[in-house]
């Protein structure tokens, strides 16, 4: 059988990239990030002895120089979005009870990447954040205004999907990789029993110390623009939304539904994931511990920032914290979507969450 003219043209165009794509996602013959009927059709078109045609080479999944039932079985077993080589699949499509906004669900599906995965080496759960655009900067709440470093509000577009830790990095995850635990809250309390202590977020970690963890795991910190886009999850409000309220809210009185902060934390960190998640399924983006991002701080960067994939200033003497913490100012001033805190050292309420490229 021969492929139609259009598929042959695609095959020619992909000739240089197919081997690499097939290696990272066996069965993705068309190298479009998903294994589906188009890949099945390509494989069946080259059924029999392998030829030098790109689609034929990519179809020989078991490397025995013939396209047959063995290759077909491998393709069918991997049906669906391609899973990154570092990941283990949890859930391919976004759960509509978690990602309630249909526009966000469609954006995730359009990437042809799975929504929820485990980083296999660390067992950290991650969710996909798709490309998109938003207005970055000042989002005042009912009682808390914006600071100068949150201005001007400016349009940002992120053109590449990325994975972000569904939760802040926990004490147990840090200790498993680094061999020790720097956190202040390593003991049980009346509110947090001993068996839940390992799930408290790690804290007392400097930006530099975090780099050693990232180097050991192949992960990275999110850029500041990535972090705010992920926090908002389609919301323009002061505080991110949750299932049943995807547009978020400005009323500080509702903050306790999504965050541990000064008024409800009992002066301690809490096990991750106990508060409502946002529109991407991310938890504790507000409160619990401040989170490092990768950017240097500049008070004037928002006025100079490129609109596409802003990398942050090239240099500086302080990095940035986002998201507020369990000892945030009364009312949770740091928990707002646009709040920024330049910082240069470790403090007891600073942690982080990881990001990773697909």
Coordinates of C-alpha atoms in Angstrom, one line a residue:
X1 CA 0.0 0.0 0.0
X2 CA 1.1 3.5 -0.7
X3 CA 0.5 6.6 1.4
X4 CA -1.7 9.4 -0.1
X5 CA 0.3 12.3 -1.6
X6 CA -0.4 14.6 1.4
X7 CA 1.0 12.0 3.9
X8 CA 4.0 11.4 1.7
X9 CA 4.7 15.2 1.7
X10 CA 4.5 15.2 5.5
X11 CA 6.9 12.2 5.6
X12 CA 9.4 14.0 3.5
X13 CA 9.2 17.1 5.6
X14 CA 9.7 15.1 8.8
X15 CA 12.5 12.9 7.5
X16 CA 15.2 14.5 9.6
X17 CA 13.1 14.6 12.8
X18 CA 11.3 11.3 12.8
X19 CA 14.1 9.2 14.3
X20 CA 14.4 11.5 17.4
X21 CA 10.7 11.7 17.8
X22 CA 10.2 8.0 17.6
X23 CA 13.0 7.4 20.2
X24 CA 11.3 9.8 22.7
X25 CA 7.8 8.6 22.0
X26 CA 7.7 5.2 20.2
X27 CA 4.6 4.9 18.1
X28 CA 4.3 8.6 17.3
X29 CA 5.0 8.0 13.6
X30 CA 3.8 11.4 12.5
X31 CA 5.8 13.1 15.3
X32 CA 2.9 15.3 16.3
X33 CA 2.9 14.4 20.0
X34 CA 0.0 12.0 20.0
X35 CA -0.4 8.3 18.9
X36 CA -3.7 7.9 17.1
X37 CA -5.4 6.7 14.0
X38 CA -3.1 8.7 11.7
X39 CA -0.1 6.8 13.1
X40 CA -1.9 3.5 12.8
X41 CA -2.7 4.3 9.2
X42 CA 0.9 5.2 8.4
X43 CA 2.1 1.9 10.0
X44 CA -0.4 -0.2 8.1
X45 CA 0.6 1.5 4.8
X46 CA 4.1 0.1 5.3
X47 CA 3.1 -3.3 6.5
X48 CA 5.8 -5.9 5.7
X49 CA 9.5 -5.7 5.3
X50 CA 10.9 -2.3 6.4
X51 CA 12.0 0.1 3.8
X52 CA 14.2 3.2 3.9
X53 CA 11.1 5.5 3.8
X54 CA 10.9 7.7 7.0
X55 CA 7.4 6.4 8.0
X56 CA 8.5 2.8 7.5
X57 CA 11.6 3.3 9.7
X58 CA 9.5 5.0 12.4
X59 CA 6.9 2.2 12.2
X60 CA 9.5 -0.5 13.0
X61 CA 9.0 0.0 16.7
X62 CA 10.8 -3.2 17.8
X63 CA 13.7 -2.9 15.4
X64 CA 13.3 -6.3 13.7
X65 CA 13.3 -4.8 10.2
X66 CA 9.7 -5.9 9.5
X67 CA 6.4 -4.0 10.2
X68 CA 4.1 -6.6 11.7
X69 CA 1.9 -7.5 14.7
X70 CA 4.7 -6.9 17.2
X71 CA 5.0 -3.2 16.1
X72 CA 1.2 -2.9 16.0
X73 CA 0.9 -4.2 19.6
X74 CA 3.5 -1.6 20.8
X75 CA 1.7 1.2 19.0
X76 CA -1.7 0.3 20.5
X77 CA -0.2 -0.1 24.0
X78 CA 1.0 3.5 23.8
X79 CA -2.2 5.0 22.3
X80 CA -2.9 8.6 23.3
X81 CA -0.8 11.6 24.2
X82 CA 3.0 11.0 24.2
X83 CA 4.3 10.8 27.8
X84 CA 7.7 12.6 28.3
X85 CA 10.6 10.2 28.8
X86 CA 11.1 11.4 32.4
X87 CA 7.5 10.9 33.4
X88 CA 4.9 8.3 34.4
X89 CA 1.4 8.9 33.2
X90 CA -1.3 9.5 35.8
X91 CA -4.1 11.0 33.7
X92 CA -4.0 11.9 30.0
X93 CA -6.9 14.3 29.7
X94 CA -7.7 17.1 32.1
X95 CA -10.4 16.2 34.7
X96 CA -13.4 18.5 34.0
X97 CA -14.1 18.5 37.8
X98 CA -10.6 20.0 38.3
X99 CA -10.0 22.0 35.2
X100 CA -13.5 23.4 35.0
X101 CA -12.9 26.1 32.4
X102 CA -13.5 24.5 28.9
X103 CA -11.1 27.0 27.3
X104 CA -8.3 25.8 29.5
X105 CA -9.2 22.2 29.0
X106 CA -9.1 22.7 25.2
X107 CA -5.7 24.4 25.5
X108 CA -4.3 21.5 27.4
X109 CA -5.7 18.9 25.0
X110 CA -4.3 20.9 22.0
X111 CA -0.7 20.4 23.3
X112 CA -1.1 16.6 22.7
X113 CA 0.7 16.1 26.0
X114 CA -0.8 14.4 29.1
X115 CA -2.3 16.6 31.7
X116 CA -1.1 14.9 34.9
X117 CA 2.1 12.9 35.3
X118 CA 4.6 11.8 37.9
X119 CA 8.3 12.7 37.6
X120 CA 9.4 9.1 37.7
X121 CA 12.7 9.7 39.6
X122 CA 11.3 11.8 42.4
X123 CA 7.6 10.7 42.4
X124 CA 6.6 14.4 42.3
X125 CA 3.2 15.0 40.7
X126 CA 3.1 17.6 37.9
X127 CA 0.4 19.1 35.8
X128 CA 0.6 20.6 32.3
X129 CA 0.3 24.3 31.9
X130 CA -0.5 25.1 28.2
X131 CA 0.6 28.1 26.2
X132 CA -1.5 31.2 26.5
X133 CA -1.7 35.0 27.1
X134 CA -2.7 37.1 30.1
X135 CA -2.3 40.5 31.7
X136 CA 0.5 40.4 34.2
X137 CA 0.7 42.8 37.1
X138 CA -1.5 44.7 39.6
X139 CA -4.6 42.8 40.8
X140 CA -5.8 44.6 44.0
X141 CA -8.2 42.9 46.4
X142 CA -11.1 44.5 48.2
X143 CA -8.8 45.7 51.0
X144 CA -5.3 45.4 49.7
X145 CA -3.9 47.7 47.0
X146 CA -1.1 47.1 44.6
X147 CA 2.6 48.1 45.1
X148 CA 4.7 50.0 42.6
X149 CA 6.7 46.8 41.7
X150 CA 3.4 45.3 40.4
X151 CA 3.1 48.0 37.7
X152 CA 2.6 48.6 34.9
X153 CA 0.1 45.9 33.9
X154 CA 1.4 44.4 30.7
X155 CA 0.4 41.8 28.2
X156 CA 2.4 38.5 28.2
X157 CA 2.2 35.5 25.9
X158 CA 3.8 32.2 26.7
X159 CA 4.3 30.1 23.6
X160 CA 5.6 26.9 25.1
X161 CA 3.8 24.4 27.4
X162 CA 5.5 23.4 30.6
X163 CA 4.9 21.1 33.6
X164 CA 4.6 22.5 37.1
X165 CA 4.6 20.8 40.4
X166 CA 1.0 20.3 41.6
X167 CA 2.2 20.9 45.1
X168 CA 5.1 22.7 46.8
X169 CA 8.2 20.5 47.3
X170 CA 7.7 18.6 50.5
X171 CA 10.1 17.8 53.3
X172 CA 10.2 14.1 52.4
X173 CA 10.9 14.9 48.8
X174 CA 13.7 17.2 49.6
X175 CA 15.3 14.8 52.2
X176 CA 15.1 11.9 49.8
X177 CA 17.2 13.7 47.3
X178 CA 19.4 15.9 49.5
X179 CA 19.9 13.6 52.5
X180 CA 18.9 16.2 55.1
X181 CA 16.0 18.4 56.1
X182 CA 16.5 22.1 56.8
X183 CA 12.9 22.8 57.7
X184 CA 11.8 24.5 60.9
X185 CA 8.6 22.5 61.2
X186 CA 9.8 18.9 61.4
X187 CA 7.7 18.0 64.4
X188 CA 4.0 17.2 64.9
X189 CA 1.6 19.7 66.4
X190 CA -2.0 19.5 67.7
X191 CA -3.2 20.3 64.1
X192 CA -0.6 18.3 62.1
X193 CA -0.1 14.7 63.3
X194 CA 3.3 13.0 63.0
X195 CA 2.3 10.9 59.9
X196 CA 1.5 14.1 58.0
X197 CA 4.7 16.0 58.9
X198 CA 6.7 14.7 55.8
X199 CA 4.0 16.3 53.6
X200 CA 4.7 19.8 55.0
X201 CA 6.5 21.9 52.4
X202 CA 10.2 22.2 52.8
X203 CA 11.3 25.6 54.0
X204 CA 14.5 27.4 55.1
X205 CA 15.9 26.9 51.6
X206 CA 17.9 29.7 49.9
X207 CA 17.7 30.3 46.1
X208 CA 21.3 28.9 45.8
X209 CA 20.5 25.8 47.9
X210 CA 17.5 25.1 45.7
X211 CA 19.8 25.1 42.6
X212 CA 21.6 22.0 44.0
X213 CA 18.2 20.2 44.2
X214 CA 17.3 21.2 40.7
X215 CA 20.7 20.0 39.3
X216 CA 20.2 16.7 41.0
X217 CA 16.7 16.2 39.6
X218 CA 16.8 17.7 36.1
X219 CA 14.1 20.2 37.0
X220 CA 14.0 24.0 37.1
X221 CA 12.2 26.9 38.8
X222 CA 9.4 28.5 36.9
X223 CA 10.0 31.9 35.5
X224 CA 8.1 34.7 37.2
X225 CA 5.7 35.1 34.2
X226 CA 5.1 31.3 34.1
X227 CA 4.4 31.3 37.8
X228 CA 1.8 34.1 37.6
X229 CA 0.2 32.7 34.5
X230 CA -0.1 29.3 36.2
X231 CA -1.5 30.9 39.4
X232 CA -4.2 32.8 37.6
X233 CA -5.3 29.9 35.5
X234 CA -7.5 32.1 33.4
X235 CA -8.5 34.5 36.2
X236 CA -7.8 38.2 36.3
X237 CA -8.8 38.5 40.0
X238 CA -6.7 39.2 43.0
X239 CA -6.9 35.5 44.1
X240 CA -7.1 32.5 41.9
X241 CA -10.3 30.5 41.3
X242 CA -11.3 27.0 42.4
X243 CA -13.8 24.4 41.2
X244 CA -17.2 26.2 41.2
X245 CA -15.5 29.6 40.9
X246 CA -13.1 29.6 38.0
X247 CA -12.9 33.4 37.7
X248 CA -11.4 33.8 41.1
X249 CA -12.3 36.5 43.7
X250 CA -11.2 39.9 45.1
X251 CA -12.8 39.4 48.5
X252 CA -10.1 38.9 51.1
X253 CA -12.6 37.2 53.4
X254 CA -12.6 34.2 51.1
X255 CA -8.8 33.6 51.2
X256 CA -9.0 30.8 53.7
X257 CA -10.6 28.5 51.1
X258 CA -7.4 28.5 49.0
X259 CA -4.6 29.5 51.4
X260 CA -2.8 29.0 54.7
X261 CA -1.9 32.5 55.9
X262 CA -1.5 34.5 59.1
X263 CA -5.2 34.3 60.1
X264 CA -5.7 30.6 59.8
X265 CA -2.3 28.8 59.9
X266 CA -1.8 28.6 63.7
X267 CA 1.8 29.9 63.0
X268 CA 2.9 26.8 61.1
X269 CA 3.2 25.2 57.7
X270 CA 0.6 22.7 56.7
X271 CA 0.7 19.5 54.6
X272 CA 0.4 20.4 51.0
X273 CA -2.8 20.0 49.0
X274 CA -5.3 20.6 51.8
X275 CA -6.7 23.8 50.3
X276 CA -8.7 24.1 47.1
X277 CA -6.7 24.0 43.9
X278 CA -6.8 26.5 41.1
X279 CA -8.1 26.1 37.5
X280 CA -5.1 24.0 36.4
X281 CA -5.2 21.8 39.5
X282 CA -2.3 23.5 41.3
X283 CA -2.5 23.7 45.1
X284 CA -1.0 26.2 47.7
X285 CA -0.1 28.8 45.0
X286 CA -1.4 31.2 47.7
X287 CA 0.1 30.9 51.2
X288 CA 1.8 28.1 53.1
X289 CA 5.3 29.1 52.0
X290 CA 6.7 31.7 49.7
X291 CA 8.0 30.2 46.5
X292 CA 11.2 31.0 44.7
X293 CA 11.0 31.8 40.9
X294 CA 14.0 31.9 38.6
X295 CA 14.0 35.6 37.8
X296 CA 16.3 38.3 39.1
X297 CA 14.4 41.2 40.5
X298 CA 14.2 44.7 38.9
X299 CA 11.8 47.3 40.0
X300 CA 11.5 48.6 36.4
X301 CA 11.4 45.3 34.5
X302 CA 7.7 45.4 34.0
X303 CA 8.0 48.5 31.9
X304 CA 10.7 46.9 29.8
X305 CA 9.5 43.3 29.7
X306 CA 9.1 41.7 26.3
X307 CA 5.7 40.4 25.6
X308 CA 6.7 36.9 24.5
X309 CA 8.2 34.5 27.0
X310 CA 9.8 37.2 29.2
X311 CA 13.0 35.7 30.7
X312 CA 13.4 38.3 33.5
X313 CA 16.3 40.6 34.0
X314 CA 19.7 39.4 32.9
X315 CA 21.3 40.2 36.3
X316 CA 20.5 41.5 39.8
X317 CA 21.3 41.2 43.4
X318 CA 18.0 39.7 44.6
X319 CA 15.7 37.0 43.3
X320 CA 11.9 36.9 43.6
X321 CA 9.4 35.2 45.9
X322 CA 5.8 34.7 45.0
X323 CA 2.6 33.5 46.6
X324 CA 2.7 34.6 50.2
X325 CA 3.1 32.4 53.3
X326 CA 1.6 31.1 56.5
X327 CA 2.9 34.2 58.3
X328 CA 1.9 36.7 55.6
X329 CA 0.6 40.1 56.7
X330 CA -2.9 40.2 58.1
X331 CA -5.3 39.8 55.2
X332 CA -2.8 37.8 53.2
X333 CA -1.2 40.7 51.3
X334 CA 1.4 38.4 49.7
X335 CA -1.1 35.8 48.6
X336 CA -2.5 38.0 45.8
X337 CA -1.9 36.9 42.2
X338 CA 0.4 39.9 41.4
X339 CA 2.2 40.3 44.7
X340 CA 6.0 40.2 44.4
X341 CA 8.7 40.1 47.1
X342 CA 12.4 40.6 46.2
X343 CA 14.6 38.5 48.5
X344 CA 18.2 37.6 48.8
X345 CA 18.5 34.9 51.6
X346 CA 16.7 32.0 53.2
X347 CA 14.0 32.6 55.7
X348 CA 11.9 30.2 57.6
X349 CA 8.8 30.6 55.4
X350 CA 10.5 30.2 52.0
X351 CA 10.1 27.1 49.8
X352 CA 9.5 26.3 46.1
X353 CA 7.8 24.2 43.5
X354 CA 9.4 22.7 40.5
X355 CA 8.9 23.1 36.7
X356 CA 10.0 20.9 33.8
X357 CA 9.9 21.2 30.1
X358 CA 8.0 18.4 28.2

